[in-house]
Each structure stands twice: as C-alpha cells, then as structure tokens.
Amino acid sequence: MTYTYDDQNIFAKILRGEIPNETVHETEHTLAFRDIYPQAPVHVLVIPKGPYVCYDHFARAASDAEIVDYTRVVGQLCAELGVQEDGYRLISNAGAHGVQEVPHLHVHILGGRVLGRMLAKA
Ligand code: 5GP
C-alpha cells in the first residue's frame, strides 16, 4: 500500500511551529512532546520530523539516519522519563482498525501507573 501524507494534520502543524507543544526532547530527525490528553502520569508522543503516516510507512520509507535517530530517542526517553524500573508501554496506532486519530507516525510512551491489559473490548 502507498500512503499519502496529509500535511494539514495536527502534528505537521506542531512541527511547523503553528501549534504550541510541550517538548521533552528534540533532535535533527525527531520530536518528543507531552500528549495534550495524558492517559497516564507519563504520556509522551515521539514523532519523526519527516512526512510518515504510520509505523510501517516509516520503517519502509525513512532513511537509516532517521530510523536510528528515532529509535534512539525512544530508548533514551524511556530512561529519562523514569519508567524503566516499573515498566511502560509503547503504542503506535495505524489506520481505521488501529483507531489512529492523527495521521503522522507517533509512538506513545505510557507509564507511571499499572496500565491494565493490552486491549479492551471495542
Ligand atoms: P492516536 O489515536 O492517533 O494514536 O493518538 C493521537 C494522540 O494525539 C492522542 O493521544 C491525543 O491526545 C494527542 N493529541 C491530539 N491533538 C494534540 C495536540 O494538539 N497536541 C498534543 N500534544 N497532543 C495531541
């Protein structure tokens, strides 16, 4: 499948500085910021700066430098956010069945409380 990137999505606007965000980490290829509606005491979104719709799009189309940078930022944040000891969850929703709200790749880093089982009934 070929993905079409919509540059009017809310995270594209955040990357262009049109909408404020609470940045926790930024590199050449990656931005991490607090979720506006946190679902846990720690809820950070990690996005690539490039125009990728979802995880598989990024994994197939991004450069090695982007993928390494993004992956390292996720790892570094798990350490910096203090969730390693008690554990955390990474989520990346995609498409309709994944109930993806914003069509720009993001990984949710969630932690700071027991998060319950992985899936609830829809
Ligand atoms: P999705 O359902 O696409 O995986 O998650 C999108 C996430 O983006 C949601 O958790 C939602 O709270 C968050 N979100 C939506 N709009 C904004 C915004 O303008 N700023 C920030 N920081 N988060 C947002």
PDB file of C-alpha atoms and ligand atoms in Angstrom:
ATOM      1  CA  MET A   1       0.000   0.000   0.000  1.00  0.00           C
ATOM      2  CA  THR A   2       1.166   3.538  -0.791  1.00  0.00           C
ATOM      3  CA  TYR A   3       0.424   6.095   1.892  1.00  0.00           C
ATOM      4  CA  THR A   4      -0.471   9.698   1.141  1.00  0.00           C
ATOM      5  CA  TYR A   5       0.687  12.163   3.759  1.00  0.00           C
ATOM      6  CA  ASP A   6      -1.711  14.968   4.735  1.00  0.00           C
ATOM      7  CA  ASP A   7       0.412  17.966   5.734  1.00  0.00           C
ATOM      8  CA  GLN A   8      -2.561  19.600   7.424  1.00  0.00           C
ATOM      9  CA  ASN A   9      -2.576  17.058  10.271  1.00  0.00           C
ATOM     10  CA  ILE A  10      -2.089  18.432  13.773  1.00  0.00           C
ATOM     11  CA  PHE A  11       1.433  17.051  14.245  1.00  0.00           C
ATOM     12  CA  ALA A  12       2.570  18.591  10.947  1.00  0.00           C
ATOM     13  CA  LYS A  13       1.311  21.898  12.335  1.00  0.00           C
ATOM     14  CA  ILE A  14       3.241  21.295  15.561  1.00  0.00           C
ATOM     15  CA  LEU A  15       6.403  20.590  13.536  1.00  0.00           C
ATOM     16  CA  ARG A  16       5.922  23.836  11.591  1.00  0.00           C
ATOM     17  CA  GLY A  17       5.513  25.740  14.881  1.00  0.00           C
ATOM     18  CA  GLU A  18       1.899  26.673  14.082  1.00  0.00           C
ATOM     19  CA  ILE A  19       0.612  24.984  17.254  1.00  0.00           C
ATOM     20  CA  PRO A  20       2.450  25.008  20.601  1.00  0.00           C
ATOM     21  CA  ASN A  21       3.663  21.843  22.271  1.00  0.00           C
ATOM     22  CA  GLU A  22       5.401  20.829  25.457  1.00  0.00           C
ATOM     23  CA  THR A  23       8.655  19.476  24.022  1.00  0.00           C
ATOM     24  CA  VAL A  24      10.600  16.980  26.099  1.00  0.00           C
ATOM     25  CA  HIS A  25      13.285  16.088  23.531  1.00  0.00           C
ATOM     26  CA  GLU A  26      14.308  17.207  20.054  1.00  0.00           C
ATOM     27  CA  THR A  27      16.927  16.008  17.589  1.00  0.00           C
ATOM     28  CA  GLU A  28      17.622  16.579  13.903  1.00  0.00           C
ATOM     29  CA  HIS A  29      15.028  13.979  12.851  1.00  0.00           C
ATOM     30  CA  THR A  30      12.758  13.504  15.866  1.00  0.00           C
ATOM     31  CA  LEU A  31      10.489  15.465  18.227  1.00  0.00           C
ATOM     32  CA  ALA A  32       9.004  14.239  21.514  1.00  0.00           C
ATOM     33  CA  PHE A  33       6.316  16.142  23.400  1.00  0.00           C
ATOM     34  CA  ARG A  34       3.648  15.615  26.081  1.00  0.00           C
ATOM     35  CA  ASP A  35       0.256  14.307  24.955  1.00  0.00           C
ATOM     36  CA  ILE A  36      -2.380  17.008  25.378  1.00  0.00           C
ATOM     37  CA  TYR A  37      -4.811  14.482  26.954  1.00  0.00           C
ATOM     38  CA  PRO A  38      -2.499  12.266  29.048  1.00  0.00           C
ATOM     39  CA  GLN A  39      -3.801   8.753  29.715  1.00  0.00           C
ATOM     40  CA  ALA A  40      -1.165   8.047  32.374  1.00  0.00           C
ATOM     41  CA  PRO A  41       1.200  10.044  34.611  1.00  0.00           C
ATOM     42  CA  VAL A  42       3.808   9.696  31.856  1.00  0.00           C
ATOM     43  CA  HIS A  43       2.387  10.105  28.342  1.00  0.00           C
ATOM     44  CA  VAL A  44       4.821  11.324  25.726  1.00  0.00           C
ATOM     45  CA  LEU A  45       4.437  11.212  21.933  1.00  0.00           C
ATOM     46  CA  VAL A  46       7.518  10.633  19.778  1.00  0.00           C
ATOM     47  CA  ILE A  47       7.279  11.668  16.125  1.00  0.00           C
ATOM     48  CA  PRO A  48       9.691  11.728  13.207  1.00  0.00           C
ATOM     49  CA  LYS A  49      10.084  15.132  11.561  1.00  0.00           C
ATOM     50  CA  GLY A  50       9.635  13.567   8.128  1.00  0.00           C
ATOM     51  CA  PRO A  51       6.241  13.021   6.436  1.00  0.00           C
ATOM     52  CA  TYR A  52       5.389   9.485   7.506  1.00  0.00           C
ATOM     53  CA  VAL A  53       1.811   8.379   8.121  1.00  0.00           C
ATOM     54  CA  CYS A  54       2.395   5.386  10.370  1.00  0.00           C
ATOM     55  CA  TYR A  55       4.995   2.940  11.621  1.00  0.00           C
ATOM     56  CA  ASP A  56       5.233   0.636   8.612  1.00  0.00           C
ATOM     57  CA  HIS A  57       5.400   3.627   6.260  1.00  0.00           C
ATOM     58  CA  PHE A  58       8.333   4.995   8.274  1.00  0.00           C
ATOM     59  CA  ALA A  59      10.074   1.617   8.587  1.00  0.00           C
ATOM     60  CA  ARG A  60       9.967   1.122   4.815  1.00  0.00           C
ATOM     61  CA  ALA A  61      10.482   4.663   3.502  1.00  0.00           C
ATOM     62  CA  ALA A  62      12.636   6.558   6.008  1.00  0.00           C
ATOM     63  CA  SER A  63      16.405   6.810   5.755  1.00  0.00           C
ATOM     64  CA  ASP A  64      18.670   4.799   8.011  1.00  0.00           C
ATOM     65  CA  ALA A  65      19.649   8.043   9.768  1.00  0.00           C
ATOM     66  CA  GLU A  66      16.002   8.874  10.536  1.00  0.00           C
ATOM     67  CA  ILE A  67      15.253   5.366  11.786  1.00  0.00           C
ATOM     68  CA  VAL A  68      18.329   5.207  14.000  1.00  0.00           C
ATOM     69  CA  ASP A  69      17.664   8.659  15.416  1.00  0.00           C
ATOM     70  CA  TYR A  70      14.003   7.913  16.116  1.00  0.00           C
ATOM     71  CA  THR A  71      14.716   4.567  17.738  1.00  0.00           C
ATOM     72  CA  ARG A  72      17.471   6.023  19.906  1.00  0.00           C
ATOM     73  CA  VAL A  73      15.208   8.859  21.072  1.00  0.00           C
ATOM     74  CA  VAL A  74      12.517   6.368  22.154  1.00  0.00           C
ATOM     75  CA  GLY A  75      15.133   4.405  24.079  1.00  0.00           C
ATOM     76  CA  GLN A  76      16.680   7.484  25.642  1.00  0.00           C
ATOM     77  CA  LEU A  77      13.288   8.794  26.719  1.00  0.00           C
ATOM     78  CA  CYS A  78      12.307   5.542  28.416  1.00  0.00           C
ATOM     79  CA  ALA A  79      15.387   6.090  30.569  1.00  0.00           C
ATOM     80  CA  GLU A  80      14.924   9.837  31.077  1.00  0.00           C
ATOM     81  CA  LEU A  81      11.210   9.639  31.872  1.00  0.00           C
ATOM     82  CA  GLY A  82      11.916   7.258  34.750  1.00  0.00           C
ATOM     83  CA  VAL A  83       9.648   4.429  33.566  1.00  0.00           C
ATOM     84  CA  GLN A  84      12.215   1.677  33.083  1.00  0.00           C
ATOM     85  CA  GLU A  85      12.148   0.243  36.595  1.00  0.00           C
ATOM     86  CA  ASP A  86       8.387  -0.201  36.922  1.00  0.00           C
ATOM     87  CA  GLY A  87       7.741  -0.673  33.230  1.00  0.00           C
ATOM     88  CA  TYR A  88       5.960   1.120  30.444  1.00  0.00           C
ATOM     89  CA  ARG A  89       4.051   0.583  27.215  1.00  0.00           C
ATOM     90  CA  LEU A  90       4.778   1.726  23.673  1.00  0.00           C
ATOM     91  CA  ILE A  91       1.776   2.075  21.358  1.00  0.00           C
ATOM     92  CA  SER A  92       1.671   3.096  17.710  1.00  0.00           C
ATOM     93  CA  ASN A  93      -1.827   3.108  16.245  1.00  0.00           C
ATOM     94  CA  ALA A  94      -2.331   2.882  12.477  1.00  0.00           C
ATOM     95  CA  GLY A  95      -5.349   3.355  10.271  1.00  0.00           C
ATOM     96  CA  ALA A  96      -9.001   2.670  10.904  1.00  0.00           C
ATOM     97  CA  HIS A  97      -8.674  -0.604  12.814  1.00  0.00           C
ATOM     98  CA  GLY A  98      -5.848   0.883  14.864  1.00  0.00           C
ATOM     99  CA  VAL A  99      -8.108   3.872  15.578  1.00  0.00           C
ATOM    100  CA  GLN A 100      -5.341   6.306  14.614  1.00  0.00           C
ATOM    101  CA  GLU A 101      -6.500   9.850  15.280  1.00  0.00           C
ATOM    102  CA  VAL A 102      -3.542  11.789  13.866  1.00  0.00           C
ATOM    103  CA  PRO A 103      -2.113  10.539  10.527  1.00  0.00           C
ATOM    104  CA  HIS A 104       1.538  11.289  11.313  1.00  0.00           C
ATOM    105  CA  LEU A 105       3.562   8.456  12.854  1.00  0.00           C
ATOM    106  CA  HIS A 106       3.744   8.678  16.613  1.00  0.00           C
ATOM    107  CA  VAL A 107       4.743   6.259  19.326  1.00  0.00           C
ATOM    108  CA  HIS A 108       3.014   6.776  22.652  1.00  0.00           C
ATOM    109  CA  ILE A 109       5.266   6.204  25.676  1.00  0.00           C
ATOM    110  CA  LEU A 110       2.974   5.450  28.609  1.00  0.00           C
ATOM    111  CA  GLY A 111       3.944   4.769  32.200  1.00  0.00           C
ATOM    112  CA  GLY A 112       3.783   5.849  35.812  1.00  0.00           C
ATOM    113  CA  ARG A 113       0.934   3.518  36.753  1.00  0.00           C
ATOM    114  CA  VAL A 114      -0.236  -0.037  36.103  1.00  0.00           C
ATOM    115  CA  LEU A 115      -1.653   0.231  32.582  1.00  0.00           C
ATOM    116  CA  GLY A 116      -4.021  -2.730  32.602  1.00  0.00           C
ATOM    117  CA  ARG A 117      -4.251  -5.398  29.962  1.00  0.00           C
ATOM    118  CA  MET A 118      -3.142  -4.553  26.464  1.00  0.00           C
ATOM    119  CA  LEU A 119      -6.537  -4.455  24.758  1.00  0.00           C
ATOM    120  CA  ALA A 120     -10.011  -3.620  25.947  1.00  0.00           C
ATOM    121  CA  LYS A 121     -13.060  -4.808  24.038  1.00  0.00           C
ATOM    122  CA  ALA A 122     -14.020  -2.215  21.406  1.00  0.00           C
TER     123      ALA A 122
HETATM  124  P1  5GP B   1      -3.677   8.303  18.125  1.00  0.00           P
HETATM  125  O1  5GP B   1      -5.089   7.980  18.500  1.00  0.00           O
HETATM  126  O2  5GP B   1      -3.598   8.903  16.744  1.00  0.00           O
HETATM  127  O3  5GP B   1      -2.724   7.185  18.343  1.00  0.00           O
HETATM  128  O4  5GP B   1      -3.211   9.402  19.164  1.00  0.00           O
HETATM  129  C1  5GP B   1      -3.198  10.770  18.928  1.00  0.00           C
HETATM  130  C2  5GP B   1      -2.815  11.434  20.219  1.00  0.00           C
HETATM  131  O5  5GP B   1      -2.529  12.793  19.949  1.00  0.00           O
HETATM  132  C3  5GP B   1      -3.914  11.410  21.284  1.00  0.00           C
HETATM  133  O6  5GP B   1      -3.426  10.766  22.458  1.00  0.00           O
HETATM  134  C4  5GP B   1      -4.219  12.897  21.528  1.00  0.00           C
HETATM  135  O7  5GP B   1      -4.479  13.182  22.881  1.00  0.00           O
HETATM  136  C5  5GP B   1      -2.968  13.578  21.028  1.00  0.00           C
HETATM  137  N1  5GP B   1      -3.183  14.914  20.513  1.00  0.00           N
HETATM  138  C6  5GP B   1      -4.152  15.309  19.640  1.00  0.00           C
HETATM  139  N2  5GP B   1      -4.029  16.619  19.361  1.00  0.00           N
HETATM  140  C7  5GP B   1      -2.955  17.051  20.061  1.00  0.00           C
HETATM  141  C8  5GP B   1      -2.315  18.331  20.177  1.00  0.00           C
HETATM  142  O8  5GP B   1      -2.709  19.323  19.574  1.00  0.00           O
HETATM  143  N3  5GP B   1      -1.226  18.396  20.993  1.00  0.00           N
HETATM  144  C9  5GP B   1      -0.737  17.313  21.669  1.00  0.00           C
HETATM  145  N4  5GP B   1       0.327  17.492  22.442  1.00  0.00           N
HETATM  146  N5  5GP B   1      -1.320  16.096  21.580  1.00  0.00           N
HETATM  147  C10 5GP B   1      -2.409  15.965  20.782  1.00  0.00           C
END
